């Protein structure tokens, strides 16, 4: 049963890596939109001061990456815990 658990883990890992690459490409497009919105359409601070934009825009983009990384980490943890739980459950049989 251990082999089956590891096969499931490797399959999920491959899927998660592929999904992570896709999310990073998607984030690049979204980052451009965020930059346009907060930098030009609705400038942070209400004016077109480059100082406000140059300090807050990287913070906004950085925290969007932190949120994505947190979700990605939870997914990694979930597939590993699920693999161990499945193995533990079936090894009692």
C-alpha atoms as a printed R data frame, in Angstrom:
   type eleno elety resid chain resno      x      y       z
1  ATOM     1    CA   UNK     A     1  0.000  0.000   0.000
2  ATOM     2    CA   UNK     A     2  2.970  2.307   0.560
3  ATOM     3    CA   UNK     A     3  3.738  2.180  -3.162
4  ATOM     4    CA   UNK     A     4  0.175  3.251  -3.974
5  ATOM     5    CA   UNK     A     5  0.394  6.146  -1.494
6  ATOM     6    CA   UNK     A     6  3.668  7.310  -3.017
7  ATOM     7    CA   UNK     A     7  2.219  7.051  -6.527
8  ATOM     8    CA   UNK     A     8 -0.724  9.225  -5.501
9  ATOM     9    CA   UNK     A     9  1.656 11.720  -3.863
10 ATOM    10    CA   UNK     A    10  3.879 11.931  -6.954
11 ATOM    11    CA   UNK     A    11  0.845 12.440  -9.181
12 ATOM    12    CA   UNK     A    12 -0.476 15.219  -6.953
13 ATOM    13    CA   UNK     A    13  2.995 16.765  -6.742
14 ATOM    14    CA   UNK     A    14  3.309 16.847 -10.531
15 ATOM    15    CA   UNK     A    15 -0.122 18.430 -10.814
16 ATOM    16    CA   UNK     A    16  0.697 21.010  -8.135
17 ATOM    17    CA   UNK     A    17  3.980 22.007  -9.812
18 ATOM    18    CA   UNK     A    18  2.194 22.427 -13.140
19 ATOM    19    CA   UNK     A    19 -0.555 24.412 -11.463
20 ATOM    20    CA   UNK     A    20  2.062 26.595  -9.741
21 ATOM    21    CA   UNK     A    21  3.670 27.480 -13.072
22 ATOM    22    CA   UNK     A    22  0.271 28.398 -14.482
23 ATOM    23    CA   UNK     A    23 -0.547 30.537 -11.443
24 ATOM    24    CA   UNK     A    24  2.732 32.455 -11.845
25 ATOM    25    CA   UNK     A    25  1.962 33.209 -15.503
26 ATOM    26    CA   UNK     A    26 -1.536 34.280 -14.507
27 ATOM    27    CA   UNK     A    27 -0.104 36.418 -11.689
28 ATOM    28    CA   UNK     A    28  2.149 38.211 -14.186
29 ATOM    29    CA   UNK     A    29 -0.910 39.307 -16.160
30 ATOM    30    CA   UNK     A    30 -2.747 40.290 -12.985
31 ATOM    31    CA   UNK     A    31  0.326 42.193 -11.731
32 ATOM    32    CA   UNK     A    32  0.263 44.315 -14.882
33 ATOM    33    CA   UNK     A    33 -3.411 45.093 -14.288
34 ATOM    34    CA   UNK     A    34 -2.767 45.887 -10.609
35 ATOM    35    CA   UNK     A    35  0.109 48.171 -11.596
36 ATOM    36    CA   UNK     A    36 -2.037 49.974 -14.151
37 ATOM    37    CA   UNK     A    37 -4.917 50.382 -11.736
38 ATOM    38    CA   UNK     A    38 -2.995 51.525  -8.655
39 ATOM    39    CA   UNK     A    39 -0.361 53.388 -10.649
40 ATOM    40    CA   UNK     A    40 -2.416 55.199 -13.246
41 ATOM    41    CA   UNK     A    41 -6.207 54.779 -13.015
42 ATOM    42    CA   UNK     A    42 -6.601 55.196  -9.248
43 ATOM    43    CA   UNK     A    43 -3.203 56.251  -7.922
44 ATOM    44    CA   UNK     A    44 -2.408 55.318  -4.355
45 ATOM    45    CA   UNK     A    45 -2.680 58.390  -2.158
46 ATOM    46    CA   UNK     A    46 -4.970 60.200  -4.569
47 ATOM    47    CA   UNK     A    47 -2.283 61.973  -6.556
48 ATOM    48    CA   UNK     A    48  0.294 61.009  -9.144
49 ATOM    49    CA   UNK     A    49  3.213 61.311  -6.751
50 ATOM    50    CA   UNK     A    50  5.895 58.867  -7.825
51 ATOM    51    CA   UNK     A    51  7.016 58.458  -4.218
52 ATOM    52    CA   UNK     A    52  3.615 57.125  -3.122
53 ATOM    53    CA   UNK     A    53  3.337 54.815  -6.101
54 ATOM    54    CA   UNK     A    54  6.937 53.588  -5.879
55 ATOM    55    CA   UNK     A    55  6.547 52.580  -2.242
56 ATOM    56    CA   UNK     A    56  3.022 51.186  -2.129
57 ATOM    57    CA   UNK     A    57  2.796 49.381  -5.461
58 ATOM    58    CA   UNK     A    58  5.616 46.901  -4.654
59 ATOM    59    CA   UNK     A    59  3.983 46.274  -1.264
60 ATOM    60    CA   UNK     A    60  0.641 45.473  -2.927
61 ATOM    61    CA   UNK     A    61  2.304 43.160  -5.460
62 ATOM    62    CA   UNK     A    62  4.456 41.550  -2.770
63 ATOM    63    CA   UNK     A    63  1.509 40.759  -0.545
64 ATOM    64    CA   UNK     A    64 -0.365 39.278  -3.485
65 ATOM    65    CA   UNK     A    65  2.577 36.875  -3.873
66 ATOM    66    CA   UNK     A    66  2.544 36.140  -0.134
67 ATOM    67    CA   UNK     A    67 -1.131 35.175  -0.384
68 ATOM    68    CA   UNK     A    68 -0.503 32.907  -3.346
69 ATOM    69    CA   UNK     A    69  2.484 31.307  -1.610
70 ATOM    70    CA   UNK     A    70  0.397 30.670   1.506
71 ATOM    71    CA   UNK     A    71 -2.320 28.904  -0.458
72 ATOM    72    CA   UNK     A    72  0.290 26.922  -2.375
73 ATOM    73    CA   UNK     A    73  1.971 25.868   0.875
74 ATOM    74    CA   UNK     A    74 -1.333 24.708   2.343
75 ATOM    75    CA   UNK     A    75 -1.927 22.609  -0.780
76 ATOM    76    CA   UNK     A    76  1.537 20.982  -0.462
77 ATOM    77    CA   UNK     A    77  0.884 20.258   3.200
78 ATOM    78    CA   UNK     A    78 -2.542 18.844   2.403
79 ATOM    79    CA   UNK     A    79 -1.358 16.362  -0.196
80 ATOM    80    CA   UNK     A    80  1.442 15.137   2.074
81 ATOM    81    CA   UNK     A    81 -0.803 14.733   5.123
82 ATOM    82    CA   UNK     A    82 -3.414 12.990   2.983
83 ATOM    83    CA   UNK     A    83 -0.778 10.579   1.682
84 ATOM    84    CA   UNK     A    84  0.384  9.717   5.212
85 ATOM    85    CA   UNK     A    85 -3.182  9.357   6.467
86 ATOM    86    CA   UNK     A    86 -4.116  7.076   3.574
87 ATOM    87    CA   UNK     A    87 -1.041  4.936   4.171
88 ATOM    88    CA   UNK     A    88 -1.700  4.750   7.915
89 ATOM    89    CA   UNK     A    89 -5.331  3.840   7.386
90 ATOM    90    CA   UNK     A    90 -4.616  1.045   4.926
91 ATOM    91    CA   UNK     A    91 -1.551 -0.324   6.683
92 ATOM    92    CA   UNK     A    92 -3.756 -1.438   9.603
93 ATOM    93    CA   UNK     A    93 -5.567 -3.924   7.370
